[in-house]
Coordinates of C-alpha atoms in Angstrom, one line a residue:
M21 CA -54.8 -122.3 -31.1
I22 CA -56.3 -121.1 -34.5
I23 CA -59.3 -120.1 -32.8
M24 CA -58.0 -118.1 -30.4
N25 CA -55.8 -116.1 -32.9
L26 CA -59.5 -115.7 -34.6
R27 CA -60.6 -114.1 -31.1
H28 CA -57.9 -112.1 -30.8
L29 CA -58.0 -110.8 -34.3
L30 CA -61.9 -110.0 -34.0
A31 CA -61.1 -108.0 -30.5
A32 CA -58.6 -106.1 -32.5
A33 CA -60.8 -104.9 -35.0
G34 CA -63.4 -104.8 -32.7
I35 CA -61.1 -101.8 -31.0
L36 CA -59.3 -100.2 -33.7
V37 CA -62.2 -99.9 -36.4
P38 CA -64.5 -97.8 -35.1
L39 CA -61.1 -95.1 -33.6
V40 CA -59.6 -95.5 -36.6
G41 CA -63.1 -94.1 -38.2
A42 CA -63.5 -91.5 -35.8
M43 CA -60.5 -90.1 -36.8
L44 CA -60.7 -90.7 -40.3
V45 CA -64.8 -90.4 -41.6
P46 CA -65.8 -86.7 -40.4
A47 CA -69.4 -87.1 -38.8
P48 CA -71.2 -85.4 -35.8
V49 CA -70.2 -86.7 -32.0
I50 CA -73.8 -88.1 -31.3
D51 CA -73.6 -90.3 -34.2
V52 CA -70.1 -91.7 -33.2
I53 CA -70.4 -92.0 -29.2
A54 CA -73.0 -95.0 -29.2
P55 CA -71.4 -97.2 -32.5
V56 CA -67.8 -97.0 -31.0
M57 CA -68.6 -97.6 -27.0
A58 CA -70.4 -100.9 -28.6
C59 CA -67.3 -101.9 -30.6
V60 CA -64.8 -101.3 -28.1
T61 CA -66.7 -102.8 -25.2
F62 CA -67.1 -105.9 -28.0
G63 CA -63.5 -105.9 -28.5
L64 CA -62.8 -105.6 -24.6
V65 CA -65.3 -108.7 -24.1
L66 CA -63.5 -111.0 -26.5
A67 CA -60.1 -110.4 -25.6
T68 CA -60.6 -111.1 -22.4
W69 CA -63.2 -114.0 -22.7
P70 CA -63.7 -116.1 -21.0
R71 CA -62.3 -114.0 -17.9
S72 CA -64.9 -111.5 -18.8
R73 CA -68.1 -113.6 -18.9
G74 CA -69.5 -112.4 -15.4
L75 CA -69.3 -108.6 -16.9
V76 CA -71.6 -109.4 -20.0
P77 CA -74.8 -108.7 -18.5
L78 CA -73.3 -105.2 -17.4
A79 CA -71.7 -104.6 -20.8
A80 CA -74.8 -105.6 -22.1
I81 CA -77.1 -103.0 -20.2
A82 CA -74.3 -99.8 -20.7
T83 CA -73.7 -100.5 -24.4
G84 CA -78.0 -100.8 -24.8
S85 CA -78.2 -97.5 -22.6
C86 CA -76.1 -95.5 -24.4
S87 CA -77.6 -96.2 -27.6
L88 CA -80.5 -95.3 -26.1
V89 CA -79.4 -92.1 -24.5
V90 CA -77.5 -91.1 -27.7
T91 CA -81.2 -92.0 -29.8
I92 CA -83.4 -89.3 -27.2
V93 CA -80.9 -86.5 -26.9
S94 CA -80.3 -86.7 -31.2
L95 CA -84.4 -87.0 -31.5
P96 CA -85.1 -83.2 -30.7
A97 CA -82.3 -81.5 -33.0
G98 CA -84.5 -83.2 -36.0
R99 CA -84.2 -85.8 -38.1
P100 CA -82.2 -85.8 -41.7
A101 CA -84.1 -83.9 -44.3
G102 CA -83.3 -86.9 -46.6
E103 CA -81.0 -90.4 -46.6
P104 CA -78.4 -90.6 -44.3
M105 CA -75.5 -89.1 -45.2
P106 CA -72.3 -91.1 -46.5
E107 CA -70.3 -90.5 -43.1
Q108 CA -72.8 -92.0 -41.0
A109 CA -72.6 -95.4 -43.1
L110 CA -69.8 -96.5 -41.2
W111 CA -71.6 -96.3 -37.9
I112 CA -74.8 -97.8 -39.1
L113 CA -73.1 -100.6 -40.5
L114 CA -71.1 -101.0 -37.2
E115 CA -73.5 -100.3 -34.0
P116 CA -76.6 -102.7 -35.3
P117 CA -73.9 -106.1 -35.5
A118 CA -72.0 -105.3 -32.1
L119 CA -75.4 -104.4 -30.0
M120 CA -76.5 -107.8 -31.4
V121 CA -73.6 -109.5 -29.7
F122 CA -75.0 -108.0 -26.7
A123 CA -78.2 -109.5 -27.0
Y124 CA -76.9 -112.8 -28.0
L125 CA -74.0 -113.0 -24.5
P126 CA -76.3 -112.5 -21.8
V127 CA -79.2 -115.0 -22.9
R128 CA -75.9 -117.8 -24.1
W129 CA -73.9 -117.4 -20.8
S130 CA -75.6 -115.6 -17.9
S131 CA -77.8 -116.6 -15.1
P132 CA -81.8 -116.4 -16.2
R133 CA -81.9 -113.2 -14.3
A134 CA -79.2 -111.4 -16.0
A135 CA -79.8 -112.8 -18.8
L136 CA -82.7 -109.7 -18.8
G137 CA -79.9 -107.6 -19.4
A138 CA -80.2 -108.6 -23.4
C139 CA -83.4 -106.6 -23.7
V140 CA -81.5 -103.4 -23.7
P141 CA -79.4 -103.9 -26.6
A142 CA -82.3 -105.3 -28.7
L143 CA -84.4 -102.4 -27.7
A144 CA -81.5 -100.5 -28.5
I145 CA -81.1 -102.2 -32.1
A146 CA -85.0 -101.1 -32.9
L147 CA -85.1 -97.6 -31.9
S148 CA -81.6 -96.5 -33.2
V149 CA -83.1 -96.8 -36.8
Q150 CA -85.5 -93.4 -35.4
R151 CA -81.7 -91.4 -36.4
Y152 CA -81.6 -92.2 -39.7
M153 CA -85.2 -92.1 -41.1
P154 CA -86.0 -89.0 -43.2
Q155 CA -87.8 -85.7 -42.2
G156 CA -91.7 -86.2 -43.1
E157 CA -92.2 -90.2 -42.6
T158 CA -95.6 -91.4 -41.0
A159 CA -96.2 -92.6 -37.5
W160 CA -96.7 -96.1 -39.3
A161 CA -93.4 -95.9 -41.0
M162 CA -91.8 -95.6 -38.2
I163 CA -93.5 -98.2 -36.3
A164 CA -92.6 -101.0 -38.9
G165 CA -88.8 -99.5 -39.1
S166 CA -88.4 -100.1 -35.3
L167 CA -90.1 -103.4 -35.8
L168 CA -88.0 -104.4 -38.5
W169 CA -85.0 -103.5 -36.5
L170 CA -86.2 -105.5 -33.7
L171 CA -85.5 -108.5 -35.5
P172 CA -82.0 -108.8 -35.5
G173 CA -81.5 -108.7 -31.6
L174 CA -84.5 -111.3 -30.9
A175 CA -82.7 -113.6 -33.5
A176 CA -79.4 -113.1 -31.4
G177 CA -81.3 -113.5 -28.4
G178 CA -83.0 -116.8 -30.2
V179 CA -79.7 -118.5 -30.8
G180 CA -78.3 -117.5 -27.6
L181 CA -81.3 -119.2 -25.9
Y182 CA -81.2 -122.3 -28.6
Q183 CA -77.5 -123.1 -28.0
R184 CA -78.5 -123.0 -23.6
H185 CA -81.2 -125.2 -23.9
R186 CA -79.1 -127.4 -26.3
E187 CA -76.1 -127.3 -23.3
D188 CA -78.5 -128.0 -20.5
E189 CA -79.8 -131.3 -22.5
R190 CA -76.1 -132.2 -22.9
R191 CA -75.6 -131.6 -19.2
R192 CA -78.3 -133.7 -18.2
A193 CA -77.4 -136.5 -20.6
I194 CA -73.9 -136.6 -18.8
A195 CA -75.9 -136.6 -15.3
D196 CA -77.5 -139.6 -16.7
A197 CA -74.9 -141.7 -18.2
R198 CA -72.5 -141.2 -14.8
R199 CA -76.0 -142.1 -12.8
E200 CA -76.1 -145.4 -14.8
Q201 CA -72.7 -145.5 -14.3
R202 CA -73.0 -145.2 -10.9
L203 CA -75.9 -148.0 -10.7
D204 CA -73.9 -150.1 -12.7
L205 CA -70.8 -150.3 -10.2
A206 CA -72.4 -150.0 -6.9
S207 CA -74.3 -153.5 -8.6
D208 CA -70.9 -154.7 -9.2
L209 CA -69.3 -154.3 -6.0
H210 CA -72.8 -155.9 -4.1
D211 CA -73.0 -159.1 -6.0
F212 CA -69.7 -159.6 -7.0
V213 CA -67.0 -157.9 -4.5
A214 CA -69.0 -158.0 -1.5
H215 CA -69.7 -162.1 -2.1
D216 CA -65.8 -162.7 -2.3
V217 CA -65.1 -160.9 1.1
S218 CA -68.4 -162.1 2.4
E219 CA -66.6 -165.5 1.7
I220 CA -63.2 -164.2 3.1
V221 CA -64.5 -163.4 6.5
A222 CA -66.6 -166.8 6.7
R223 CA -63.5 -168.6 5.7
A224 CA -61.5 -166.2 8.4
Q225 CA -64.4 -167.4 11.4
A226 CA -64.4 -171.0 10.6
A227 CA -60.2 -171.4 10.9
R228 CA -60.8 -169.6 13.8
M229 CA -63.0 -172.6 15.2
V230 CA -61.0 -175.3 13.6
L231 CA -57.1 -174.5 13.3
T232 CA -56.1 -171.9 16.6
A233 CA -57.1 -174.3 19.7
G234 CA -53.7 -173.9 22.0
D235 CA -52.6 -171.1 19.7
P236 CA -53.4 -167.4 20.8
R237 CA -51.1 -166.0 17.5
L238 CA -52.6 -168.1 15.1
D239 CA -55.9 -167.2 16.9
E240 CA -54.9 -163.3 16.6
A241 CA -53.9 -163.4 13.1
F242 CA -57.3 -164.9 12.3
T243 CA -59.0 -162.9 14.2
R244 CA -57.6 -159.2 12.4
I245 CA -58.0 -161.1 8.9
E246 CA -61.8 -161.6 10.3
Q247 CA -62.1 -157.5 11.4
A248 CA -60.2 -156.1 8.4
G249 CA -63.0 -158.2 6.2
L250 CA -65.6 -156.8 8.5
R251 CA -64.4 -153.3 7.7
A252 CA -64.4 -153.5 4.1
L253 CA -67.8 -154.4 3.6
A254 CA -68.8 -151.8 5.9
S255 CA -67.0 -149.4 4.0
M256 CA -68.3 -151.7 0.9
D257 CA -72.3 -151.0 2.0
R258 CA -71.5 -146.9 2.5
T259 CA -69.3 -146.7 -1.0
I260 CA -72.7 -148.7 -2.4
H261 CA -74.9 -146.5 -1.0
I262 CA -73.0 -143.3 -2.1
L263 CA -73.0 -144.7 -5.6
R264 CA -76.5 -145.1 -5.9
D265 CA -77.4 -142.1 -3.9
P266 CA -74.6 -139.3 -4.5
G267 CA -76.3 -136.8 -2.1
E268 CA -76.0 -138.8 1.1
A269 CA -72.2 -138.5 0.2
A270 CA -72.1 -135.4 2.5
R271 CA -74.1 -137.0 5.6
E272 CA -72.1 -140.2 5.5
P273 CA -69.9 -141.0 8.6
V274 CA -66.0 -140.4 7.8
G275 CA -63.3 -141.1 9.7
G276 CA -61.8 -138.4 12.0
I277 CA -58.3 -137.7 14.4
A278 CA -60.3 -139.5 17.1
D279 CA -60.1 -142.8 15.1
L280 CA -56.1 -142.3 14.5
P281 CA -55.4 -144.5 17.5
A282 CA -57.2 -147.0 16.5
V283 CA -56.1 -146.8 13.1
A284 CA -52.3 -147.2 14.7
E285 CA -53.6 -150.2 16.5
R286 CA -55.1 -152.0 13.9
F287 CA -51.5 -151.2 12.1
G288 CA -49.2 -152.3 14.5
D289 CA -48.5 -155.9 14.9
G290 CA -45.6 -157.7 15.5
R291 CA -43.5 -157.4 12.9
V292 CA -44.0 -153.3 12.7
E293 CA -44.0 -150.6 15.5
V294 CA -46.6 -147.9 15.5
R295 CA -45.8 -144.8 17.7
L296 CA -48.7 -141.9 17.5
D297 CA -48.1 -138.9 19.2
L298 CA -51.1 -137.0 19.1
G299 CA -51.0 -133.0 20.7
E300 CA -53.8 -131.2 21.1
V301 CA -56.1 -131.3 18.6
A302 CA -59.5 -131.0 20.1
G303 CA -60.6 -127.6 18.6
V304 CA -59.4 -129.3 15.1
P305 CA -63.0 -128.5 12.4
R306 CA -64.4 -131.5 11.1
E307 CA -63.3 -131.3 7.6
P308 CA -59.8 -130.3 8.2
G309 CA -59.6 -133.4 10.9
A310 CA -61.6 -135.9 7.6
V311 CA -58.6 -135.1 5.7
A312 CA -55.9 -136.0 7.7
Y313 CA -57.5 -139.2 8.6
R314 CA -57.3 -139.7 4.9
V315 CA -53.3 -138.9 4.4
V316 CA -52.8 -141.0 7.5
I317 CA -54.5 -144.0 5.9
E318 CA -52.9 -143.9 2.6
A319 CA -49.3 -143.2 3.8
L320 CA -50.0 -146.4 6.1
T321 CA -51.8 -148.1 3.0
N322 CA -48.4 -147.3 0.7
I323 CA -45.9 -148.4 3.5
R324 CA -48.0 -152.0 3.6
R325 CA -47.9 -152.0 -0.4
H326 CA -44.2 -150.1 -0.8
A327 CA -42.0 -150.9 2.0
P328 CA -42.7 -154.5 3.9
T329 CA -39.2 -154.0 5.1
A330 CA -40.4 -151.3 7.4
S331 CA -40.1 -151.9 11.2
E332 CA -41.4 -148.6 12.6
V333 CA -44.0 -146.0 11.8
D334 CA -44.3 -142.7 13.4
I335 CA -47.5 -140.4 13.0
R336 CA -46.9 -137.3 14.4
V337 CA -50.4 -135.3 14.9
G338 CA -50.7 -131.4 15.8
V339 CA -51.4 -127.5 16.0
R340 CA -49.0 -125.4 15.5
G341 CA -48.2 -122.7 13.2
G342 CA -52.0 -121.5 12.6
G343 CA -52.5 -124.9 11.4
L344 CA -53.1 -128.3 11.6
H345 CA -49.8 -130.7 10.8
L346 CA -49.2 -134.3 10.3
T347 CA -46.3 -136.6 9.6
V348 CA -45.8 -140.0 8.5
A349 CA -42.3 -141.5 8.4
D350 CA -41.2 -145.0 8.3
D351 CA -38.1 -146.7 8.5
G352 CA -38.8 -149.2 5.5
D353 CA -36.2 -149.3 2.4
D354 CA -37.6 -147.3 -0.7
A355 CA -39.7 -148.9 -3.8
P356 CA -40.3 -147.3 -7.0
G357 CA -43.7 -147.3 -6.4
R358 CA -43.7 -144.6 -4.0
A359 CA -42.3 -142.2 -5.9
H360 CA -44.6 -143.0 -9.0
R361 CA -47.4 -140.4 -9.3
N362 CA -50.9 -140.8 -11.3
H363 CA -52.8 -138.0 -12.0
S364 CA -56.2 -140.2 -11.8
G365 CA -57.2 -138.4 -8.8
L366 CA -56.3 -141.2 -6.3
G367 CA -54.3 -142.1 -3.4
L368 CA -52.2 -139.6 -2.4
P369 CA -52.0 -137.1 -6.0
G370 CA -55.9 -137.3 -5.0
L371 CA -55.3 -136.3 -1.5
T372 CA -52.9 -133.9 -2.4
E373 CA -55.6 -131.9 -4.7
R374 CA -57.7 -132.2 -1.7
V375 CA -55.3 -130.5 0.8
E376 CA -54.5 -127.8 -1.4
S377 CA -58.5 -127.1 -1.6
L378 CA -58.2 -126.1 1.5
R379 CA -55.3 -123.9 1.4
G380 CA -52.7 -126.3 2.7
T381 CA -49.4 -128.2 1.9
L382 CA -48.8 -132.1 1.0
T383 CA -45.6 -133.6 0.3
A384 CA -43.8 -136.7 0.2
G385 CA -40.0 -138.0 -0.4
P386 CA -37.3 -140.0 0.9
R387 CA -36.1 -140.0 4.6
H388 CA -32.5 -139.9 5.9
P389 CA -31.1 -142.0 6.2
R390 CA -33.9 -144.5 5.0
G391 CA -37.1 -144.7 4.9
W392 CA -40.5 -142.2 3.5
T393 CA -42.1 -139.4 4.8
V394 CA -45.5 -137.9 4.4
D395 CA -45.8 -134.2 5.7
A396 CA -49.0 -132.4 5.3
H397 CA -50.0 -129.0 6.8
I398 CA -54.1 -127.7 7.1
P399 CA -54.7 -124.1 7.9
L400 CA -56.9 -123.7 10.2
E401 CA -58.0 -119.9 9.9
G402 CA -61.5 -119.4 8.9
K403 CA -64.7 -121.7 9.2
H404 CA -65.0 -125.0 8.0
P405 CA -68.3 -127.1 8.3

């Protein structure tokens, strides 16, 4: 809050001081134009920061060009015969610092190509001294004066370049740390979790051979356990691969709408009846279809976790109203865990953000007279990969 107030205070000063000075301190118009433009532009950029970050290169080129034009126009009129007049002192003090800001900002915040715009205000600072050098100065004195006044612009750009380099180093360090965390997590999944799941699969396979003779229901139950374990191992292998090489994540096979019948069949058992109403979805792009698939998976997982009394689940998926619409409804009793929403980026809260990134909506809430409903709508206008 203190930083924000200070920023607004500096922005107001940058705008008001040159405007008030132009009204109270008499000076030739040619001496006022460049300093006023540089200071007012500085104030506007600062007041609207960081939204104005993209305009920084343009502002730097505009203020520097204005100063250069004023310098070029004022020189034929003749330099002062003596030292600068007192009324010129205000503008001599205001213009270079404002131009230094625009020599710094592009180097610090803009792309490498746009950062070249910082050269214009730096050059403008160096040449602006020519307006105030008295007549009779030698060419060497004029060159030396410009070189001396070039130093502030170079210093401002150097500070921006140093800070940019430090920021790049910080980002690389964060990326390296995250990579190490991913590799550690992948190693733990591979060495411990995958081993335990493999043991579950092996025990289920052994139980099928030893315990299920003559009992088809028991055989089916152990078959489901075995298949679920194998699917978990396959998913874990893909997760480990993604953790070790995130660049492959976009190419990993993910479920889509075409996989929903198999999902419904796996979820349904003698206790829960799953009804899937799959409309005309042949033209649905891959990304909305993948998000819809994940919403259904998460909704069914929550039913297992929070609604053990559910006996019926209705899944409806179809295209209507210019978008993909899906509903997952059950008749289970409400549980406190259903309404709990965290902000970890997982589960339905994370999927809500994913749906909203496609300009869609996702809602979840109680169903009358009992049960729970998850409803999602994803627009299909535009292109999706």
